[in-house]
Coordinates of C-alpha atoms in Angstrom, one line a residue:
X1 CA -47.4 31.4 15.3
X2 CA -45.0 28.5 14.6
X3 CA -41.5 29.2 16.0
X4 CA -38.6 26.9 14.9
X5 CA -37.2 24.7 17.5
X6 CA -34.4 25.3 20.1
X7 CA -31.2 23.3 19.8
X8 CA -29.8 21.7 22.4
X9 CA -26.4 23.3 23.2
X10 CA -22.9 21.6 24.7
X11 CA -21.6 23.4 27.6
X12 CA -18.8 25.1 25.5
X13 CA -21.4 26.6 23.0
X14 CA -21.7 24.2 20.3
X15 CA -25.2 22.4 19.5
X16 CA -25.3 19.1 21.4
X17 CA -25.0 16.1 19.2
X18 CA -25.1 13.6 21.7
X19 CA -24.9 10.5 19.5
X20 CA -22.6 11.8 17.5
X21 CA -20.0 12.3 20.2
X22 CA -21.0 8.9 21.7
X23 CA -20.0 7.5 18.4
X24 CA -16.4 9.2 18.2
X25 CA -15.6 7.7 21.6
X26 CA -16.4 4.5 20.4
X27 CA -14.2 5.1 17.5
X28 CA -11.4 6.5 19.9
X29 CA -11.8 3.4 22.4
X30 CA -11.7 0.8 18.8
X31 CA -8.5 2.6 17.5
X32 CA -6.6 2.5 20.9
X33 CA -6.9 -1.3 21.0
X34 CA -6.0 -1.5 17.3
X35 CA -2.9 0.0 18.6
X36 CA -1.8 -2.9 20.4
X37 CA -2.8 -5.1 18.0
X38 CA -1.2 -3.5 15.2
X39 CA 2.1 -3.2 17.1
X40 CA 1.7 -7.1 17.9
X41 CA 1.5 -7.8 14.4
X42 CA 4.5 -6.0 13.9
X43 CA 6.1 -7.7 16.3
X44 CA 5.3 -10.8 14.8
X45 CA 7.1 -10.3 11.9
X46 CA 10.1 -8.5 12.7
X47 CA 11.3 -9.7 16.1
X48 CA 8.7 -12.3 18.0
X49 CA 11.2 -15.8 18.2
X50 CA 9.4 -18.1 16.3
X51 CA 7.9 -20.8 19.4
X52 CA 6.0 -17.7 20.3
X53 CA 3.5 -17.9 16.9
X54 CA 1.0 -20.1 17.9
X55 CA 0.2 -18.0 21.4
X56 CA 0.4 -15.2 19.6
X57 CA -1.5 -16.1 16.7
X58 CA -4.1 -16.9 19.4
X59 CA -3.7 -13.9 21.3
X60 CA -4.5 -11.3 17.6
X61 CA -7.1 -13.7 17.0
X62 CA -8.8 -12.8 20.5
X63 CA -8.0 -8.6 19.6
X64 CA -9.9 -9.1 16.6
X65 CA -12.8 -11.0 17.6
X66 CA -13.1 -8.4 20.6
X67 CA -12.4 -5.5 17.9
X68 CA -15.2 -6.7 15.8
X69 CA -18.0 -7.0 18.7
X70 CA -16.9 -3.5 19.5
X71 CA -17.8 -2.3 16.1
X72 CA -21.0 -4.5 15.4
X73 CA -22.5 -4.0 18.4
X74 CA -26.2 -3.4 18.7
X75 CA -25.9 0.3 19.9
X76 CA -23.6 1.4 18.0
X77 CA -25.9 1.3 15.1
X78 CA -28.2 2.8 16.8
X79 CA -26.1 6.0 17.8
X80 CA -25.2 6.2 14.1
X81 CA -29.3 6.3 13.5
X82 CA -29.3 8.5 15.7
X83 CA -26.4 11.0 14.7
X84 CA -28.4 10.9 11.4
X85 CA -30.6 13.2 12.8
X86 CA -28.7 15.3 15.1
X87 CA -27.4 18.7 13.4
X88 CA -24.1 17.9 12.4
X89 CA -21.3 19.9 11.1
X90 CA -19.7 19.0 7.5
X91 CA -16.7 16.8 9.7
X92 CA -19.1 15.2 11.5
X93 CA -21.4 14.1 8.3
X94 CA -17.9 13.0 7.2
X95 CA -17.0 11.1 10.0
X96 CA -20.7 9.4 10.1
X97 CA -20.3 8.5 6.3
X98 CA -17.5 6.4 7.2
X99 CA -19.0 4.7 10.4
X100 CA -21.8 3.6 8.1
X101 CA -19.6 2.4 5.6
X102 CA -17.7 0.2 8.6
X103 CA -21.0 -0.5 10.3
X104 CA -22.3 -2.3 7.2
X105 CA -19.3 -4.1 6.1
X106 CA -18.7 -5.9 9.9
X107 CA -22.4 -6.7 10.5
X108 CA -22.2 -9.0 7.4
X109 CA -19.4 -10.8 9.0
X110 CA -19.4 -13.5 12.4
X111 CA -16.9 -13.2 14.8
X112 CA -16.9 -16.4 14.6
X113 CA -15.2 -16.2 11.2
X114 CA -13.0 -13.1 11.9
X115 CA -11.0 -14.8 14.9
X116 CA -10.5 -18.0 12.5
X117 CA -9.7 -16.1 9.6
X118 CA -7.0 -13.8 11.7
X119 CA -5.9 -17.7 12.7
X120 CA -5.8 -18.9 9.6
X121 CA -4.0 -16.4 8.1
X122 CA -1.5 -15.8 11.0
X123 CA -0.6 -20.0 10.8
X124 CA -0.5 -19.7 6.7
X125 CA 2.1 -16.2 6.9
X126 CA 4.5 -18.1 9.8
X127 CA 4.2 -21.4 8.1
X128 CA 5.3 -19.3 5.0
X129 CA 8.6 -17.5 6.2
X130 CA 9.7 -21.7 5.7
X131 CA 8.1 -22.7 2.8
X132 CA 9.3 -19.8 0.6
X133 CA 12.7 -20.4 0.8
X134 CA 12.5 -23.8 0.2
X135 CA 10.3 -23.4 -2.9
X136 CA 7.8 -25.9 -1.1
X137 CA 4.4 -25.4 -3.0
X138 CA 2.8 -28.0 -1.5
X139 CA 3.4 -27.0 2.0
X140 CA 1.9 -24.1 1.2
X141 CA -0.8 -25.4 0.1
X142 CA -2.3 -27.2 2.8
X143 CA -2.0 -23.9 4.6
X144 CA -3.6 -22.0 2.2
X145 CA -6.7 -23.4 1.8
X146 CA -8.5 -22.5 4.7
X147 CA -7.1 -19.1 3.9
X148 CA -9.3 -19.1 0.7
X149 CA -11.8 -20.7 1.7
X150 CA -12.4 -18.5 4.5
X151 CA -11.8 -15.4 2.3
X152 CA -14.5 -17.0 0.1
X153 CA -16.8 -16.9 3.2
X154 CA -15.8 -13.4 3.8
X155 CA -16.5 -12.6 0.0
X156 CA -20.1 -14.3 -0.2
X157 CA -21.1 -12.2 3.1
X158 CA -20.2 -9.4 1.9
X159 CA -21.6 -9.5 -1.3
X160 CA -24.8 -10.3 0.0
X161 CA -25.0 -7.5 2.6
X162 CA -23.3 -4.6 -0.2
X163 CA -24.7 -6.0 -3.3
X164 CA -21.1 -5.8 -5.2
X165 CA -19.6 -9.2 -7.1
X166 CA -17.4 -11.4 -4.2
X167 CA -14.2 -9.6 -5.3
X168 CA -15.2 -6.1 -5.3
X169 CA -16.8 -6.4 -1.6
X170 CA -13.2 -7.9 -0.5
X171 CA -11.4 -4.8 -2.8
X172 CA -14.1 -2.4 -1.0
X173 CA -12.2 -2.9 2.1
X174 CA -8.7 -1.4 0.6
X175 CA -10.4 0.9 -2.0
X176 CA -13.6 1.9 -1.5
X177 CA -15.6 2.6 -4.7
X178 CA -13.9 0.9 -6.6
X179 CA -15.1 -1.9 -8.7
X180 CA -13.7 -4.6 -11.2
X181 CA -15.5 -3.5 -13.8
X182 CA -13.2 -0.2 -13.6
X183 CA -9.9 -2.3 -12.9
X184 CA -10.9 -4.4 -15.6
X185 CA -10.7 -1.0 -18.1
X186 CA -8.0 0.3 -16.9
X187 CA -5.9 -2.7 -16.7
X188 CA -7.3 -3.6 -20.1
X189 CA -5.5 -0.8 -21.1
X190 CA -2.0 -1.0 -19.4
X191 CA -2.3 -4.5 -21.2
X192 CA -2.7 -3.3 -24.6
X193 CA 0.1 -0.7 -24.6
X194 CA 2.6 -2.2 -21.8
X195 CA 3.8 -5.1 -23.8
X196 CA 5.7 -3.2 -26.5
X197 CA 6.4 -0.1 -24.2
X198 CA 8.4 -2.5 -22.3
X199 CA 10.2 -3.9 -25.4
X200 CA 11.0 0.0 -27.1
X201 CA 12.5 0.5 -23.4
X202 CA 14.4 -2.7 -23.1
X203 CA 15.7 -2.2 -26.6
X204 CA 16.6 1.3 -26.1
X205 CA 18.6 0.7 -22.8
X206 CA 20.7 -2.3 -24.4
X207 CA 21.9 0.0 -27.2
X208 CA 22.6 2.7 -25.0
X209 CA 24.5 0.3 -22.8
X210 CA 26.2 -1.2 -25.5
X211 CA 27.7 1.8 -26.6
X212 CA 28.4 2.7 -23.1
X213 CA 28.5 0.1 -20.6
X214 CA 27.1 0.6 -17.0
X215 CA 29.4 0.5 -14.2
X216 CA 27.2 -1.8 -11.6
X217 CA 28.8 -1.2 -7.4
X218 CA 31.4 -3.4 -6.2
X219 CA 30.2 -4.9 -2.9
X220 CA 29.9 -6.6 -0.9
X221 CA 27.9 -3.6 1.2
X222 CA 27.7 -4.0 5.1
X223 CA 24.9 -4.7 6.5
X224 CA 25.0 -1.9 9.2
X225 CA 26.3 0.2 6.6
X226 CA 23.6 -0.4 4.7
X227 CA 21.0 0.7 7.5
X228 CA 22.5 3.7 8.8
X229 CA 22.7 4.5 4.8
X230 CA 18.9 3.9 5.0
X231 CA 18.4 6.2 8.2
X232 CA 20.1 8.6 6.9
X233 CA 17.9 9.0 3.8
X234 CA 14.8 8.4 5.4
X235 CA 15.7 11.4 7.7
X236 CA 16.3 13.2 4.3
X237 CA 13.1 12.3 3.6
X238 CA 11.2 13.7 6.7
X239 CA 10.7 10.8 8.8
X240 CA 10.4 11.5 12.2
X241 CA 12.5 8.8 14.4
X242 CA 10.5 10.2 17.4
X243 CA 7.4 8.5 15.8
X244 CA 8.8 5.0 14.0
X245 CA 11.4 3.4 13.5
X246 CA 13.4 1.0 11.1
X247 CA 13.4 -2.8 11.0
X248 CA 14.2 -5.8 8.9
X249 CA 11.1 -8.3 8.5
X250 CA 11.3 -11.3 5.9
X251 CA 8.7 -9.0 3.3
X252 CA 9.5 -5.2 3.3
X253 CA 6.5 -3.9 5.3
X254 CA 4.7 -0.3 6.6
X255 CA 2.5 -0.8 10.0
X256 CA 1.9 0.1 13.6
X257 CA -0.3 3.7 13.9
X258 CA 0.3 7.4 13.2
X259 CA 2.0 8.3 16.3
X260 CA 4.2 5.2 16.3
X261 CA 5.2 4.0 12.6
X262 CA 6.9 0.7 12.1
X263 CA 9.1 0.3 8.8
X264 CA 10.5 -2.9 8.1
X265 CA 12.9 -3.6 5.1
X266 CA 15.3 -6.4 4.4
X267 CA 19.1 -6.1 3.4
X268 CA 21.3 -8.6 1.2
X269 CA 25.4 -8.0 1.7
X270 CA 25.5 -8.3 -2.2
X271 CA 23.2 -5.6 -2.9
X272 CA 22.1 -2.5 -1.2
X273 CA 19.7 -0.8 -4.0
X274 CA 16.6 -3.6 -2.9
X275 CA 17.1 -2.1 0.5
X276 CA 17.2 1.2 -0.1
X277 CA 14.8 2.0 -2.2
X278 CA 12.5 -0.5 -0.6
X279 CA 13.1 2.0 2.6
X280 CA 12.3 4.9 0.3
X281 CA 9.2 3.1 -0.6
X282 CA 7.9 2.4 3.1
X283 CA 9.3 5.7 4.2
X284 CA 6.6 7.3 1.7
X285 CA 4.1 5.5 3.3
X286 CA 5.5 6.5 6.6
X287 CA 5.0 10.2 6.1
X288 CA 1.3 9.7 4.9
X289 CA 0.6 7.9 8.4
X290 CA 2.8 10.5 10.4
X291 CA 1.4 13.5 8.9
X292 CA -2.7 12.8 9.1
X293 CA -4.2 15.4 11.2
X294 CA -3.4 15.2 15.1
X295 CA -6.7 16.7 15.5
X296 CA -9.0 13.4 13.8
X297 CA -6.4 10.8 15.7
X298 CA -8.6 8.0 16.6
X299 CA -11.6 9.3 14.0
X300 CA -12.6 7.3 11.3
X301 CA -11.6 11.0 9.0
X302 CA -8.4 11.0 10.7
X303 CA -7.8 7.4 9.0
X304 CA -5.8 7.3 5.3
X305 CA -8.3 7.5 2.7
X306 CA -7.4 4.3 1.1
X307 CA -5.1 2.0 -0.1
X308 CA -4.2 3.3 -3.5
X309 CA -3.5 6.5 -2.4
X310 CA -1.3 5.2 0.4
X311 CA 0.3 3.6 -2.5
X312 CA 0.6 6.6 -4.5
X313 CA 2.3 7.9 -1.2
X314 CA 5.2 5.2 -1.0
X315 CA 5.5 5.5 -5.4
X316 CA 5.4 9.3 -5.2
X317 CA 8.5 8.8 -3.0
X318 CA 10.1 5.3 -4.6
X319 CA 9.3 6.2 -8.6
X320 CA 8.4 9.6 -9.4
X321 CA 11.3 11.1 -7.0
X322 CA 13.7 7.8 -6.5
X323 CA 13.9 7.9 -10.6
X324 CA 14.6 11.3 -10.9
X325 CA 17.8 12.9 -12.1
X326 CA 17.6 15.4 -8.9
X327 CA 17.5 12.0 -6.3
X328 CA 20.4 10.3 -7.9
X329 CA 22.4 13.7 -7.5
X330 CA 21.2 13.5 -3.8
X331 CA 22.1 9.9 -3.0
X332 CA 25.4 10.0 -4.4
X333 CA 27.3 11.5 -1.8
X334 CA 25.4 9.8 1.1
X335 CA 26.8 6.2 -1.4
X336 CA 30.5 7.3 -1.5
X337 CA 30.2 8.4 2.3
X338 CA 28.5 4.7 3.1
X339 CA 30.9 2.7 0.6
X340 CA 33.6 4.5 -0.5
X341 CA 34.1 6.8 -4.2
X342 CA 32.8 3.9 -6.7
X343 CA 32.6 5.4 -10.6
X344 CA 29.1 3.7 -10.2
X345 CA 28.1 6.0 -7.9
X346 CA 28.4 9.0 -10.4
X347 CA 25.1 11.1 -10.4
X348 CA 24.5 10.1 -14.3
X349 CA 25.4 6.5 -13.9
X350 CA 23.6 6.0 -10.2
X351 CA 20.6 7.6 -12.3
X352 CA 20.7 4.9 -15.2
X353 CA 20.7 2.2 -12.6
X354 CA 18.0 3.8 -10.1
X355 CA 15.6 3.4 -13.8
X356 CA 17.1 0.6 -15.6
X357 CA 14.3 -1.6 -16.9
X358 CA 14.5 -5.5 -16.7
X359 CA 12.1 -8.2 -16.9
X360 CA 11.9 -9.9 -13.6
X361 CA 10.5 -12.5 -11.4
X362 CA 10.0 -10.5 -8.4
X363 CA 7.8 -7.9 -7.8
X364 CA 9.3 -6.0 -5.3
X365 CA 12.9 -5.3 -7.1
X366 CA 10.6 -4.5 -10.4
X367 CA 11.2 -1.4 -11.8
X368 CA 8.5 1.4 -12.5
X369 CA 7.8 -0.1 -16.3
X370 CA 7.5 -3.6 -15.5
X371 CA 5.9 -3.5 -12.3
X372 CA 2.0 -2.9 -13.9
X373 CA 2.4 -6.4 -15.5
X374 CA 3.4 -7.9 -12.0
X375 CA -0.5 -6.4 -10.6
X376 CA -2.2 -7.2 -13.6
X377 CA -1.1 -10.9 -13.2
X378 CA -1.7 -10.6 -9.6
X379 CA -5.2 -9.3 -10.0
X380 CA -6.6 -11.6 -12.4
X381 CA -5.3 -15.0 -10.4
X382 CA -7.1 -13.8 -7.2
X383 CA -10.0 -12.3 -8.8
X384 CA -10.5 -15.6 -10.5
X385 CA -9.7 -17.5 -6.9
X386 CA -12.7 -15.8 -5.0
X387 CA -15.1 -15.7 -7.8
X388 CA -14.6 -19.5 -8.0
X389 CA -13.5 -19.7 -11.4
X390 CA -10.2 -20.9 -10.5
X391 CA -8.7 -23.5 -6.9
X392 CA -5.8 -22.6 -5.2
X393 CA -4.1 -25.8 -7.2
X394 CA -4.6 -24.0 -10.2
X395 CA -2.6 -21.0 -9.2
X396 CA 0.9 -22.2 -10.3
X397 CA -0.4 -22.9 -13.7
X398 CA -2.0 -20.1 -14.0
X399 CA 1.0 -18.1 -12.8
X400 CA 3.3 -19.6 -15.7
X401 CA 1.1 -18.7 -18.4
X402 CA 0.4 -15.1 -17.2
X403 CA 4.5 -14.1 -16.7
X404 CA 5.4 -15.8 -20.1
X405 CA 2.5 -13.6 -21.9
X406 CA 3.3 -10.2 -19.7
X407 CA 6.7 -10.5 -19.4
X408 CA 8.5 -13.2 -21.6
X409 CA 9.4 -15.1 -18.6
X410 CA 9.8 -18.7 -17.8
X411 CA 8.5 -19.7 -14.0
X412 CA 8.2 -23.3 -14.2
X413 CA 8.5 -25.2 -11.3
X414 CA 9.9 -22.5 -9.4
X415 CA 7.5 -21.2 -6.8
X416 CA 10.0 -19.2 -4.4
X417 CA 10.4 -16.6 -6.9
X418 CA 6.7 -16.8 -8.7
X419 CA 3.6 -17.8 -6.3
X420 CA 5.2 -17.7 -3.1
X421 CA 7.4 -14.5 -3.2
X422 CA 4.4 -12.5 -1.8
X423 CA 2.9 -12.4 1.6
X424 CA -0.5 -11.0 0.3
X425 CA -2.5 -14.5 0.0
X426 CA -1.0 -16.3 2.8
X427 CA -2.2 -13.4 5.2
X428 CA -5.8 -13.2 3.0
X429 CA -5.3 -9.9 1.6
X430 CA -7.0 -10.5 -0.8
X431 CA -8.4 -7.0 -3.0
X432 CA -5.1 -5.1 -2.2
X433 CA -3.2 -6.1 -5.3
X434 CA -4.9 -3.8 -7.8
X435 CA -4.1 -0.9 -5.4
X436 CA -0.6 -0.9 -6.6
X437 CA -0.9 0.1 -10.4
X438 CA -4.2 2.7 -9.5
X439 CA -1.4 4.0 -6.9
X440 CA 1.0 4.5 -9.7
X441 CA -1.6 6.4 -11.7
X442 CA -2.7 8.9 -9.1
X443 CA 0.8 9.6 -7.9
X444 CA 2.0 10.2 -12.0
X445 CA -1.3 12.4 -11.3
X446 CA 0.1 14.1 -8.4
X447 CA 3.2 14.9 -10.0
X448 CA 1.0 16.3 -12.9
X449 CA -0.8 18.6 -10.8
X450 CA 2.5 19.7 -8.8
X451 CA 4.3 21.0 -12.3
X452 CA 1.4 23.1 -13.5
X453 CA 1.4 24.5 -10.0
X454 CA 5.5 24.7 -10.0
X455 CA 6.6 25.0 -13.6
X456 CA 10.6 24.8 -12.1
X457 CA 9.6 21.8 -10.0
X458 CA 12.5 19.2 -12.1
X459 CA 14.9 22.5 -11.6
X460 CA 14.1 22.6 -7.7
X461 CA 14.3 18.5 -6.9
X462 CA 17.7 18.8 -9.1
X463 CA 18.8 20.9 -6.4
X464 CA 18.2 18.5 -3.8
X465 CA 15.2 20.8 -2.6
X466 CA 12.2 18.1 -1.9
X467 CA 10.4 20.5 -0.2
X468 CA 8.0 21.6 -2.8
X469 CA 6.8 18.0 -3.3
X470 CA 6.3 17.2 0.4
X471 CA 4.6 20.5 1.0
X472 CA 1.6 19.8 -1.8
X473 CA 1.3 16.4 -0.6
X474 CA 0.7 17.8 2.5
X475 CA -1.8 20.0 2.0
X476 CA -3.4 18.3 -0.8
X477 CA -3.1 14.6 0.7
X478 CA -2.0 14.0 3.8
X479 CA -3.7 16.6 5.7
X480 CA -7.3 15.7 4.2
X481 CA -7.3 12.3 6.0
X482 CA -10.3 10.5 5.0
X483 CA -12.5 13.9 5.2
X484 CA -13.3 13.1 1.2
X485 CA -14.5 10.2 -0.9
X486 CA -11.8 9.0 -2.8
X487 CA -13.1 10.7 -6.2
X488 CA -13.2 13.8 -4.1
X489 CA -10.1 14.1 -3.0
X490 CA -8.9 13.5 -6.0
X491 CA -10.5 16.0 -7.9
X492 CA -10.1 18.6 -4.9
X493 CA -5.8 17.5 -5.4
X494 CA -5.4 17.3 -9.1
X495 CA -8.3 18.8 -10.7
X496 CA -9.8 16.1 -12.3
X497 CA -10.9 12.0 -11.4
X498 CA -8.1 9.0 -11.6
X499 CA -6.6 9.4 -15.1
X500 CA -4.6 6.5 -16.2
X501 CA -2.9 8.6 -19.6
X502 CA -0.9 10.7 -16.7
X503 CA 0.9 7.2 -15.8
X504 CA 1.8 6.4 -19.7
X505 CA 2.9 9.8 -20.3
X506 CA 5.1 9.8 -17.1
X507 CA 6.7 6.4 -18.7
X508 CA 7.4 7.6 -22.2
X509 CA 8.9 10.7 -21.0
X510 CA 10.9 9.4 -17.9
X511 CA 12.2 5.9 -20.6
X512 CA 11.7 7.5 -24.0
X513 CA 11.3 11.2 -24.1

């Protein structure tokens, strides 16, 4: 008589997986080094004096090489062939889906080629803080080109190992599943309808406006007014100053690791909005990181589960509650407290302002109907640089003819405030653009899902009570880590896959309803 075999058991009861838990304290030993080095790179941009770049460009370019013969190494890969076979529970089939996922995508690359291309970049970003400001493109320039080309390496290695085009094996490493044959749809899309959305707006706000005039804030604001102002809302916001802090940096930025977040924003005396709702954007994806379950720390399923949704994190907090009627009503006491009783900071007026459209050059101050057009134009550039249909000399060309057709806007010659203005290509992120605009689709999405749930959700945030948002973001989001595929989550959350006609609804009822 066959009998079925006996499974190992663990000393505490459970069935032994002994790869399995070889493999999470490999995980656990990669993520504690990533610590330092994502605190270094924080460092680096918000407080390291600037002689110490090259050393310390040298010293993250070491991390990463050593990081990246942690996770190709030979045994790893076998302990996740292994684990394949052992009887794992559903969290650990999760955990080994993701290891696989890793395991494949650093294989394909040297560390030969990650130590230069965390050198590269780390030059191109310093060399950048300079050249931005003095709108010096061809500077740049002869940083950037090992950048790309080095990101073109990247590209071609992956793309052979995955099988995906060049630029979806980069975007793979923000958004996994995604493709640009689905970015191409749904930005098709926003480009048919945007255009003259944005013009019904404009034209709508300047009548409005003309029969009642704005009242714009007197500054100038204090600088230390201004961050105790942001500190003050971000506590509002549930950010826990026990686990992160605030900091200025030359490009507004979240970083560091779940149990110690670092927020960087950057203030002007003439105007404290950029600021503050720049904090309100990185304090959204502050509470993501902060909030991932304590339990996974160090687990590839306690990691976020991608880039847009960490984007729809930071937008659920910066557009669909920051241009609310209910958050203007909360901000404008904490205004009069921090610069005195100004008719601008009236509830109705601060509201106008908080969603006033405007065509503008720069992305980050864009509001929540222009802002698409800034990714789209984003996306097609660098999608055309690593498929090698376009050199990093053409950018500025390209640039110019993109902003006149998106947004009416001339860019000529001025690089500080069109090619430059971003720190995406000098560091080589190249893939994250397109997670902005699929971020503002699935947190329109979210906050679909939230009112059929809470049909007196508006009423509640009108009363200042936030709590309803940040509780089914918690649940639904926050607390699933990267336990689901991205389509899974999002079904799980919201009932249905990404749907871009939440996003366009949102618009025309928030600009035009």
């Amino acid at each position: 008589m066959q009998t079925e075999p006996t499974l190992a058991t663990a000393e505490d009861g459970r069935v032994a997986t002994p790869a399995c838990d070889a493999l999470i304290e490999r995980y656990a030993r990669i993520h504690r080094l990533a610590h330092l080095g994502a605190i270094a790179g924080w460092d680096q941009a918000a407080l390291m004096p600037p002689k110490g770049n090259e050393a310390r460009a040298a010293a993250l370019a070491e991390l990463a090489g050593l990081l990246h013969r942690m996770a190709t190494d030979r045994a790893l890969g076998d302990e996740i062939e292994r684990a394949a076979d052992e009887p794992l529970d559903a969290l650990q089939r999760a955990n080994l889906r993701e290891m696989r996922h890793a395991w494949l995508r650093e294989t394909a690359l040297p560390a030969t080629l990650v130590e230069r291309q965390r050198l590269a970049a780390s030059r191109c970003e310093h060399a950048w803080r300079r050249q931005r400001p003095a709108n010096d493109w061809a500077g740049f320039l002869e940083n950037f080109r090992p950048v790309l080309a080095l990101a073109r390496e990247e590209a071609s290695r992956l793309a052979e190992r995955t099988g995906l085009a060049r630029y979806d094996a980069l975007m793979d490493r923000y958004e996994p599943g995604m493709t640009s044959a689905v970015v191409d749809r749904l930005f098709g899309d926003i480009r048919h309808w945007l255009p003259a959305l944005i013009r019904e707006v404009v034209d709508r706000q300047a009548a409005r406006d003309a029969a009642d005039p704005p009242a714009d804030a007197a500054g100038p604001f204090p600088v230390e007014r201004q961050r105790a102002l942001c500190e003050q809302l971000m506590r509002r916001l549930g950010f826990d100053f026990e686990a992160g802090r605030l900091d200025v940096s030359a490009h507004p930025f979240c970083g560091g690791v779940p149990e110690d977040v670092r927020l960087t924003t950057r203030f002007a005396p003439e105007d404290f909005l950029g600021a503050l709702m720049g904090t309100v954007h990185e304090t959204g994806h502050a509470r993501y990181e902060q909030s991932l379950p304590r339990a996974w720390l160090g687990q590839p399923i306690g990691q976020a589960r991608s880039m847009a949704i960490h984007e729809s994190q930071s937008l659920a907090f910066e557009m669909q509650l920051g241009g609310h009627p209910g958050f203007a009503a909360l901000l404008a006491p904490l205004l009069r407290e921090a610069f005195g009783d100004q008719p601008a900071f009236d509830p109705v007026r601060l509201h106008r302002r908080l969603t006033r459209v405007q065509r503008g050059l720069i992305r980050v101050d864009a509001d929540e109907v222009t802002y698409p057009a800034h990714i789209v134009l984003r996306y097609e550039i660098e999608r055309a640089l690593i498929e090698g249909e376009a050199q990093a000399e053409d950018i500025p060309a390209l640039w110019d003819a993109k902003m006149d057709e998106l947004l009416g806007l001339d860019t000529r010659g001025n690089y500080r405030d069109g090619p430059l203005q971003d720190v995406h290509w000098p560091e080589g992120l190249f893939g994250y653009f397109p997670c902005y605009t699929l971020g503002a689709m699935y947190a329109a999405q979210w906050f679909a899902a939230i009112r059929r749930t809470l049909p007196d959700l508006d009423a509640r945030i009108g009363r200042g009570d936030l709590a309803p948002v940040f509780d089914w973001l918690r649940e639904q989001i926050w607390s699933q880590g990267s336990r689901w595929s991205t389509d899974e989550l999002t079904r799980r959350a919201s009932g249905e896959p990404l749907n871009p006609a939440h996003l366009r609804a949102h618009l025309r009822q928030r600009y035009l309803g």
